[in-house]
Amino acid sequence: LGTLFGLGLGPGDPELITVKAERMLRRIPVVCVPKARAEGSSYARSIVNLLIDPDRQRVVELVFPMTSDKSVLERYWDRALEKIVTFLVAGLDVAFVTEGDPMVHSTFIPIHQLISERYPCLAVEIVPGVTSMCAAAAAARVPLVNNAERLAIIPAVHNADRLADALGEFETVVFLKVNRVFDRLVKSVEERHPAKGAVYVSKCGTADQEIVWNISDLNQADVPYLSLVIVRNG
Ligand SMILES: C[S@@+](CC[C@H](N)C(=O)[O-])C[C@H]1O[C@@H](n2cnc3c(N)ncnc32)[C@H](O)[C@@H]1O
């Protein structure tokens, strides 16, 4: 049987892929790349293309639509799982790549869970990656936490009505998935926590990276999916 490898690709800068993930990506014969739409482009794929040898390795694109409808998601998870297991049972190792780290809000998490439940005999190895949060903190030169401080990671789109709660409780809050609720997030920061500093980072680690310190200057319509906001005391 092959082994399933969850590989973190880091935030987008190929130099931020770990040595271990790169070594595995160059070796593993089947590389699965998640994407949101069958016809869309894949951020992870653009990184993978730099490293693999198409003569020796096969790239399989797996669609995971951006929806919170569990029954739709389960259908796509099952479909993806079936493809992955077919390769593993044929004795081929499979790499499942993710942006950032595989264990932080990634499509690898449900796949890993299903494999463990349904095929406990299959081996899984996970290689961590540089998270978007850590890359953004470094790019903006903002510490995330120090001494007794606490950090919350909030996927904003799923917590739109409670954005201000986390701001009241934690010294630092990283909001991921901000693009669809960006205006509400700006309002929460401005109204409830005007003394806190906020920085917006988009497409971190790529040539199009943007860092904006005054988040009120931004329009929701211009905020891409690959963007986050770090809000911090002081
Ligand atoms: C599904 S989560 C993936 C998180 C990823 N596994 C990680 O470790 O960072 C997608 C969200 O991560 C953030 N993100 C991922 N890559 C990013 C990047 N290069 N720049 C800014 N934000 C990014 C955005 O908030 C995006 O909506």
mmCIF file of C-alpha atoms and ligand atoms in Angstrom:
data_model
loop_
_atom_site.group_PDB
_atom_site.id
_atom_site.type_symbol
_atom_site.label_atom_id
_atom_site.label_comp_id
_atom_site.label_asym_id
_atom_site.label_seq_id
_atom_site.Cartn_x
_atom_site.Cartn_y
_atom_site.Cartn_z
ATOM 1 C CA LEU A 1 0.000 0.000 0.000
ATOM 2 C CA GLY A 2 1.113 3.561 -0.655
ATOM 3 C CA THR A 3 1.353 6.232 2.030
ATOM 4 C CA LEU A 4 -0.687 9.440 2.019
ATOM 5 C CA PHE A 5 1.433 12.547 2.679
ATOM 6 C CA GLY A 6 -0.214 15.821 3.734
ATOM 7 C CA LEU A 7 2.265 18.448 2.546
ATOM 8 C CA GLY A 8 2.151 22.113 3.557
ATOM 9 C CA LEU A 9 3.337 24.353 0.724
ATOM 10 C CA GLY A 10 3.682 27.538 2.753
ATOM 11 C CA PRO A 11 2.064 30.854 1.829
ATOM 12 C CA GLY A 12 3.148 31.156 -1.805
ATOM 13 C CA ASP A 13 6.848 32.014 -1.870
ATOM 14 C CA PRO A 14 8.563 28.842 -3.194
ATOM 15 C CA GLU A 15 11.485 29.582 -0.844
ATOM 16 C CA LEU A 16 9.113 29.112 2.084
ATOM 17 C CA ILE A 17 8.456 25.464 1.259
ATOM 18 C CA THR A 18 10.283 23.293 3.765
ATOM 19 C CA VAL A 19 13.241 21.223 2.563
ATOM 20 C CA LYS A 20 11.305 18.098 3.540
ATOM 21 C CA ALA A 21 8.124 19.036 1.640
ATOM 22 C CA GLU A 22 10.174 19.923 -1.449
ATOM 23 C CA ARG A 23 12.075 16.639 -1.305
ATOM 24 C CA MET A 24 8.802 14.703 -1.067
ATOM 25 C CA LEU A 25 7.147 16.713 -3.811
ATOM 26 C CA ARG A 26 9.983 15.847 -6.166
ATOM 27 C CA ARG A 27 9.693 12.135 -5.334
ATOM 28 C CA ILE A 28 6.033 11.219 -4.803
ATOM 29 C CA PRO A 29 4.438 9.893 -8.009
ATOM 30 C CA VAL A 30 0.899 11.247 -7.467
ATOM 31 C CA VAL A 31 0.345 14.827 -6.328
ATOM 32 C CA CYS A 32 -3.220 15.854 -5.429
ATOM 33 C CA VAL A 33 -3.998 19.550 -5.634
ATOM 34 C CA PRO A 34 -7.207 20.974 -4.141
ATOM 35 C CA LYS A 35 -9.114 23.677 -6.018
ATOM 36 C CA ALA A 36 -12.408 25.464 -5.459
ATOM 37 C CA ARG A 37 -13.871 25.105 -8.972
ATOM 38 C CA ALA A 38 -13.225 22.561 -11.710
ATOM 39 C CA GLU A 39 -12.561 25.316 -14.272
ATOM 40 C CA GLY A 40 -10.711 27.645 -11.888
ATOM 41 C CA SER A 41 -6.992 28.047 -11.425
ATOM 42 C CA SER A 42 -5.256 26.641 -8.374
ATOM 43 C CA TYR A 43 -2.824 28.556 -6.234
ATOM 44 C CA ALA A 44 -1.321 25.319 -4.908
ATOM 45 C CA ARG A 45 -0.912 24.028 -8.467
ATOM 46 C CA SER A 46 1.190 27.010 -9.489
ATOM 47 C CA ILE A 47 3.637 26.156 -6.700
ATOM 48 C CA VAL A 48 3.585 22.418 -7.464
ATOM 49 C CA ASN A 49 4.290 23.057 -11.163
ATOM 50 C CA LEU A 50 7.632 24.606 -10.230
ATOM 51 C CA LEU A 51 8.842 21.419 -8.570
ATOM 52 C CA ILE A 52 7.419 18.313 -10.166
ATOM 53 C CA ASP A 53 8.621 16.431 -13.209
ATOM 54 C CA PRO A 54 5.571 15.786 -15.437
ATOM 55 C CA ASP A 55 7.350 12.831 -17.080
ATOM 56 C CA ARG A 56 7.565 10.971 -13.787
ATOM 57 C CA GLN A 57 4.771 12.452 -11.691
ATOM 58 C CA ARG A 58 1.081 12.854 -12.107
ATOM 59 C CA VAL A 59 -0.938 15.836 -10.840
ATOM 60 C CA VAL A 60 -4.564 15.147 -9.892
ATOM 61 C CA GLU A 61 -6.817 18.151 -9.291
ATOM 62 C CA LEU A 62 -9.514 17.598 -6.681
ATOM 63 C CA VAL A 63 -12.471 19.969 -6.425
ATOM 64 C CA PHE A 64 -13.608 21.177 -3.001
ATOM 65 C CA PRO A 65 -16.298 23.829 -3.535
ATOM 66 C CA MET A 66 -16.491 26.813 -1.200
ATOM 67 C CA THR A 67 -19.768 26.099 0.484
ATOM 68 C CA SER A 68 -20.879 25.503 4.050
ATOM 69 C CA ASP A 69 -23.507 22.977 2.878
ATOM 70 C CA LYS A 70 -22.248 19.817 4.593
ATOM 71 C CA SER A 71 -24.090 17.434 2.272
ATOM 72 C CA VAL A 72 -22.496 19.017 -0.821
ATOM 73 C CA LEU A 73 -19.069 18.983 0.837
ATOM 74 C CA GLU A 74 -19.439 15.342 1.861
ATOM 75 C CA ARG A 75 -20.139 14.397 -1.742
ATOM 76 C CA TYR A 76 -16.901 16.049 -2.886
ATOM 77 C CA TRP A 77 -14.905 14.621 0.026
ATOM 78 C CA ASP A 78 -16.115 11.119 -0.854
ATOM 79 C CA ARG A 79 -15.207 11.618 -4.504
ATOM 80 C CA ALA A 80 -11.725 12.877 -3.600
ATOM 81 C CA LEU A 81 -11.199 10.077 -1.109
ATOM 82 C CA GLU A 82 -12.122 7.436 -3.654
ATOM 83 C CA LYS A 83 -9.512 8.761 -6.115
ATOM 84 C CA ILE A 84 -6.793 8.979 -3.464
ATOM 85 C CA VAL A 85 -7.489 5.482 -2.160
ATOM 86 C CA THR A 86 -7.355 4.013 -5.677
ATOM 87 C CA PHE A 87 -3.733 5.185 -5.998
ATOM 88 C CA LEU A 88 -2.791 4.081 -2.474
ATOM 89 C CA VAL A 89 -4.229 0.614 -3.004
ATOM 90 C CA ALA A 90 -2.236 0.364 -6.235
ATOM 91 C CA GLY A 91 0.898 0.834 -4.116
ATOM 92 C CA LEU A 92 1.572 4.463 -5.077
ATOM 93 C CA ASP A 93 2.439 7.155 -2.549
ATOM 94 C CA VAL A 94 0.158 10.181 -2.788
ATOM 95 C CA ALA A 95 0.952 13.768 -1.786
ATOM 96 C CA PHE A 96 -2.018 15.968 -0.876
ATOM 97 C CA VAL A 97 -0.739 19.540 -0.913
ATOM 98 C CA THR A 98 -2.257 22.516 0.880
ATOM 99 C CA GLU A 99 -1.539 26.227 1.126
ATOM 100 C CA GLY A 100 0.192 27.090 4.350
ATOM 101 C CA ASP A 101 -0.039 24.256 6.851
ATOM 102 C CA PRO A 102 -2.162 21.113 6.313
ATOM 103 C CA MET A 103 -3.545 21.151 9.865
ATOM 104 C CA VAL A 104 -4.755 24.774 9.835
ATOM 105 C CA HIS A 105 -8.128 25.270 8.112
ATOM 106 C CA SER A 106 -7.324 23.038 5.177
ATOM 107 C CA THR A 107 -9.091 20.550 2.921
ATOM 108 C CA PHE A 108 -6.595 17.961 4.068
ATOM 109 C CA ILE A 109 -8.280 17.843 7.503
ATOM 110 C CA PRO A 110 -11.556 16.135 6.422
ATOM 111 C CA ILE A 111 -9.672 13.867 4.013
ATOM 112 C CA HIS A 112 -7.324 12.781 6.795
ATOM 113 C CA GLN A 113 -10.242 12.193 9.137
ATOM 114 C CA LEU A 114 -12.147 10.076 6.597
ATOM 115 C CA ILE A 115 -9.068 8.020 5.700
ATOM 116 C CA SER A 116 -8.405 7.311 9.392
ATOM 117 C CA GLU A 117 -12.024 6.254 9.955
ATOM 118 C CA ARG A 118 -12.597 4.201 6.832
ATOM 119 C CA TYR A 119 -9.120 2.894 6.027
ATOM 120 C CA PRO A 120 -7.220 2.669 9.315
ATOM 121 C CA CYS A 121 -4.678 0.355 7.656
ATOM 122 C CA LEU A 122 -3.448 3.150 5.369
ATOM 123 C CA ALA A 123 -0.403 5.084 6.559
ATOM 124 C CA VAL A 124 -0.522 8.880 6.703
ATOM 125 C CA GLU A 125 2.370 11.298 7.232
ATOM 126 C CA ILE A 126 2.033 15.037 7.617
ATOM 127 C CA VAL A 127 4.679 17.642 6.801
ATOM 128 C CA PRO A 128 3.922 21.043 8.329
ATOM 129 C CA GLY A 129 4.142 24.272 6.352
ATOM 130 C CA VAL A 130 4.628 27.965 7.095
ATOM 131 C CA THR A 131 1.134 29.273 7.817
ATOM 132 C CA SER A 132 -0.251 32.360 6.099
ATOM 133 C CA MET A 133 -0.618 33.874 9.561
ATOM 134 C CA CYS A 134 3.096 33.495 10.367
ATOM 135 C CA ALA A 135 4.147 34.680 6.910
ATOM 136 C CA ALA A 136 1.886 37.744 7.198
ATOM 137 C CA ALA A 137 3.172 38.574 10.688
ATOM 138 C CA ALA A 138 6.729 38.411 9.375
ATOM 139 C CA ALA A 139 5.924 40.491 6.282
ATOM 140 C CA ALA A 140 4.225 43.187 8.370
ATOM 141 C CA ARG A 141 6.753 42.868 11.189
ATOM 142 C CA VAL A 142 3.988 42.395 13.759
ATOM 143 C CA PRO A 143 4.541 39.983 16.653
ATOM 144 C CA LEU A 144 1.698 37.540 17.050
ATOM 145 C CA VAL A 145 2.090 36.730 20.746
ATOM 146 C CA ASN A 146 4.649 37.345 23.442
ATOM 147 C CA ASN A 147 4.866 36.555 27.174
ATOM 148 C CA ALA A 148 1.380 35.957 28.630
ATOM 149 C CA GLU A 149 -0.531 37.123 25.538
ATOM 150 C CA ARG A 150 -3.105 34.911 23.867
ATOM 151 C CA LEU A 151 -3.864 34.481 20.191
ATOM 152 C CA ALA A 152 -7.159 33.615 18.495
ATOM 153 C CA ILE A 153 -7.505 32.463 14.886
ATOM 154 C CA ILE A 154 -10.968 33.249 13.566
ATOM 155 C CA PRO A 155 -12.266 32.266 10.124
ATOM 156 C CA ALA A 156 -14.254 35.484 9.780
ATOM 157 C CA VAL A 157 -16.780 34.279 7.226
ATOM 158 C CA HIS A 158 -18.108 31.652 9.648
ATOM 159 C CA ASN A 159 -18.217 34.015 12.642
ATOM 160 C CA ALA A 160 -19.488 37.193 11.029
ATOM 161 C CA ASP A 161 -21.902 38.067 13.851
ATOM 162 C CA ARG A 162 -19.331 37.585 16.600
ATOM 163 C CA LEU A 163 -16.232 39.254 15.215
ATOM 164 C CA ALA A 164 -16.067 41.809 18.030
ATOM 165 C CA ASP A 165 -16.224 39.141 20.797
ATOM 166 C CA ALA A 166 -12.801 37.731 19.990
ATOM 167 C CA LEU A 167 -11.349 41.227 19.789
ATOM 168 C CA GLY A 168 -12.498 41.834 23.357
ATOM 169 C CA GLU A 169 -11.036 38.618 24.693
ATOM 170 C CA PHE A 170 -7.642 38.078 23.071
ATOM 171 C CA GLU A 171 -4.572 40.302 22.810
ATOM 172 C CA THR A 172 -4.100 39.283 19.172
ATOM 173 C CA VAL A 173 -6.725 38.051 16.740
ATOM 174 C CA VAL A 174 -5.941 36.758 13.263
ATOM 175 C CA PHE A 175 -8.964 36.840 10.983
ATOM 176 C CA LEU A 176 -8.745 34.456 8.028
ATOM 177 C CA LYS A 177 -11.296 34.224 5.167
ATOM 178 C CA VAL A 178 -12.111 37.918 5.466
ATOM 179 C CA ASN A 179 -13.040 38.769 1.891
ATOM 180 C CA ARG A 180 -16.807 38.251 2.090
ATOM 181 C CA VAL A 181 -17.258 39.987 5.461
ATOM 182 C CA PHE A 182 -14.524 42.594 5.238
ATOM 183 C CA ASP A 183 -16.734 45.683 5.747
ATOM 184 C CA ARG A 184 -18.312 44.171 8.863
ATOM 185 C CA LEU A 185 -14.878 43.350 10.232
ATOM 186 C CA VAL A 186 -13.626 46.912 9.695
ATOM 187 C CA LYS A 187 -16.756 48.250 11.444
ATOM 188 C CA SER A 188 -16.253 45.915 14.429
ATOM 189 C CA VAL A 189 -12.635 46.987 14.841
ATOM 190 C CA GLU A 190 -13.411 50.696 14.451
ATOM 191 C CA GLU A 191 -16.484 50.783 16.713
ATOM 192 C CA ARG A 192 -15.644 48.358 19.453
ATOM 193 C CA HIS A 193 -11.849 48.413 19.592
ATOM 194 C CA PRO A 194 -10.587 51.651 18.085
ATOM 195 C CA ALA A 195 -7.407 51.503 20.202
ATOM 196 C CA LYS A 196 -6.278 48.222 18.655
ATOM 197 C CA GLY A 197 -3.985 48.209 15.648
ATOM 198 C CA ALA A 198 -4.969 46.270 12.543
ATOM 199 C CA VAL A 199 -3.003 45.251 9.504
ATOM 200 C CA TYR A 200 -4.306 43.672 6.302
ATOM 201 C CA VAL A 201 -2.060 41.355 4.290
ATOM 202 C CA SER A 202 -3.086 39.843 0.971
ATOM 203 C CA LYS A 203 -1.372 37.302 -1.298
ATOM 204 C CA CYS A 204 1.408 37.096 1.218
ATOM 205 C CA GLY A 205 4.656 35.634 -0.091
ATOM 206 C CA THR A 206 3.774 36.265 -3.743
ATOM 207 C CA ALA A 207 4.799 39.037 -6.128
ATOM 208 C CA ASP A 208 1.341 40.595 -5.592
ATOM 209 C CA GLN A 209 1.618 40.789 -1.812
ATOM 210 C CA GLU A 210 -0.088 43.858 -0.318
ATOM 211 C CA ILE A 211 0.188 45.204 3.225
ATOM 212 C CA VAL A 212 -2.269 47.911 4.337
ATOM 213 C CA TRP A 213 -2.135 49.495 7.784
ATOM 214 C CA ASN A 214 -5.308 51.542 7.565
ATOM 215 C CA ILE A 215 -7.890 48.875 6.899
ATOM 216 C CA SER A 216 -10.660 51.509 6.522
ATOM 217 C CA ASP A 217 -9.010 52.536 3.238
ATOM 218 C CA LEU A 218 -9.943 49.209 1.667
ATOM 219 C CA ASN A 219 -13.149 48.234 -0.132
ATOM 220 C CA GLN A 220 -14.596 44.778 0.370
ATOM 221 C CA ALA A 221 -14.988 44.407 -3.401
ATOM 222 C CA ASP A 222 -11.205 44.618 -3.828
ATOM 223 C CA VAL A 223 -10.298 42.174 -1.067
ATOM 224 C CA PRO A 224 -9.208 38.786 -2.488
ATOM 225 C CA TYR A 225 -9.763 35.368 -0.898
ATOM 226 C CA LEU A 226 -6.055 35.103 -0.032
ATOM 227 C CA SER A 227 -6.111 37.861 2.552
ATOM 228 C CA LEU A 228 -6.141 38.125 6.316
ATOM 229 C CA VAL A 229 -6.225 40.751 9.034
ATOM 230 C CA ILE A 230 -4.136 40.780 12.207
ATOM 231 C CA VAL A 231 -5.601 42.875 15.031
ATOM 232 C CA ARG A 232 -3.393 43.520 18.002
ATOM 233 C CA ASN A 233 -3.179 45.577 21.173
ATOM 234 C CA GLY A 234 -0.933 48.552 20.801
HETATM 235 C C1 LIG B 1 -8.579 27.619 3.856
HETATM 236 S S1 LIG B 1 -7.597 28.792 4.731
HETATM 237 C C2 LIG B 1 -6.007 28.095 4.508
HETATM 238 C C3 LIG B 1 -5.079 28.370 5.656
HETATM 239 C C4 LIG B 1 -3.724 27.710 5.429
HETATM 240 N N1 LIG B 1 -3.838 26.255 5.594
HETATM 241 C C5 LIG B 1 -2.637 28.244 6.370
HETATM 242 O O1 LIG B 1 -1.969 27.447 7.033
HETATM 243 O O2 LIG B 1 -2.413 29.448 6.357
HETATM 244 C C6 LIG B 1 -7.593 30.063 3.549
HETATM 245 C C7 LIG B 1 -7.366 31.413 4.185
HETATM 246 O O3 LIG B 1 -6.005 31.508 4.607
HETATM 247 C C8 LIG B 1 -5.529 32.829 4.383
HETATM 248 N N2 LIG B 1 -4.407 32.763 3.427
HETATM 249 C C9 LIG B 1 -3.898 31.646 2.866
HETATM 250 N N3 LIG B 1 -2.819 31.956 2.106
HETATM 251 C C10 LIG B 1 -2.661 33.294 2.210
HETATM 252 C C11 LIG B 1 -1.719 34.224 1.683
HETATM 253 N N4 LIG B 1 -0.725 33.825 0.874
HETATM 254 N N5 LIG B 1 -1.849 35.548 2.007
HETATM 255 C C12 LIG B 1 -2.838 35.951 2.829
HETATM 256 N N6 LIG B 1 -3.746 35.129 3.360
HETATM 257 C C13 LIG B 1 -3.669 33.819 3.058
HETATM 258 C C14 LIG B 1 -6.692 33.655 3.863
HETATM 259 O O4 LIG B 1 -7.340 34.248 4.954
HETATM 260 C C15 LIG B 1 -7.561 32.584 3.235
HETATM 261 O O5 LIG B 1 -8.907 33.008 3.164
#
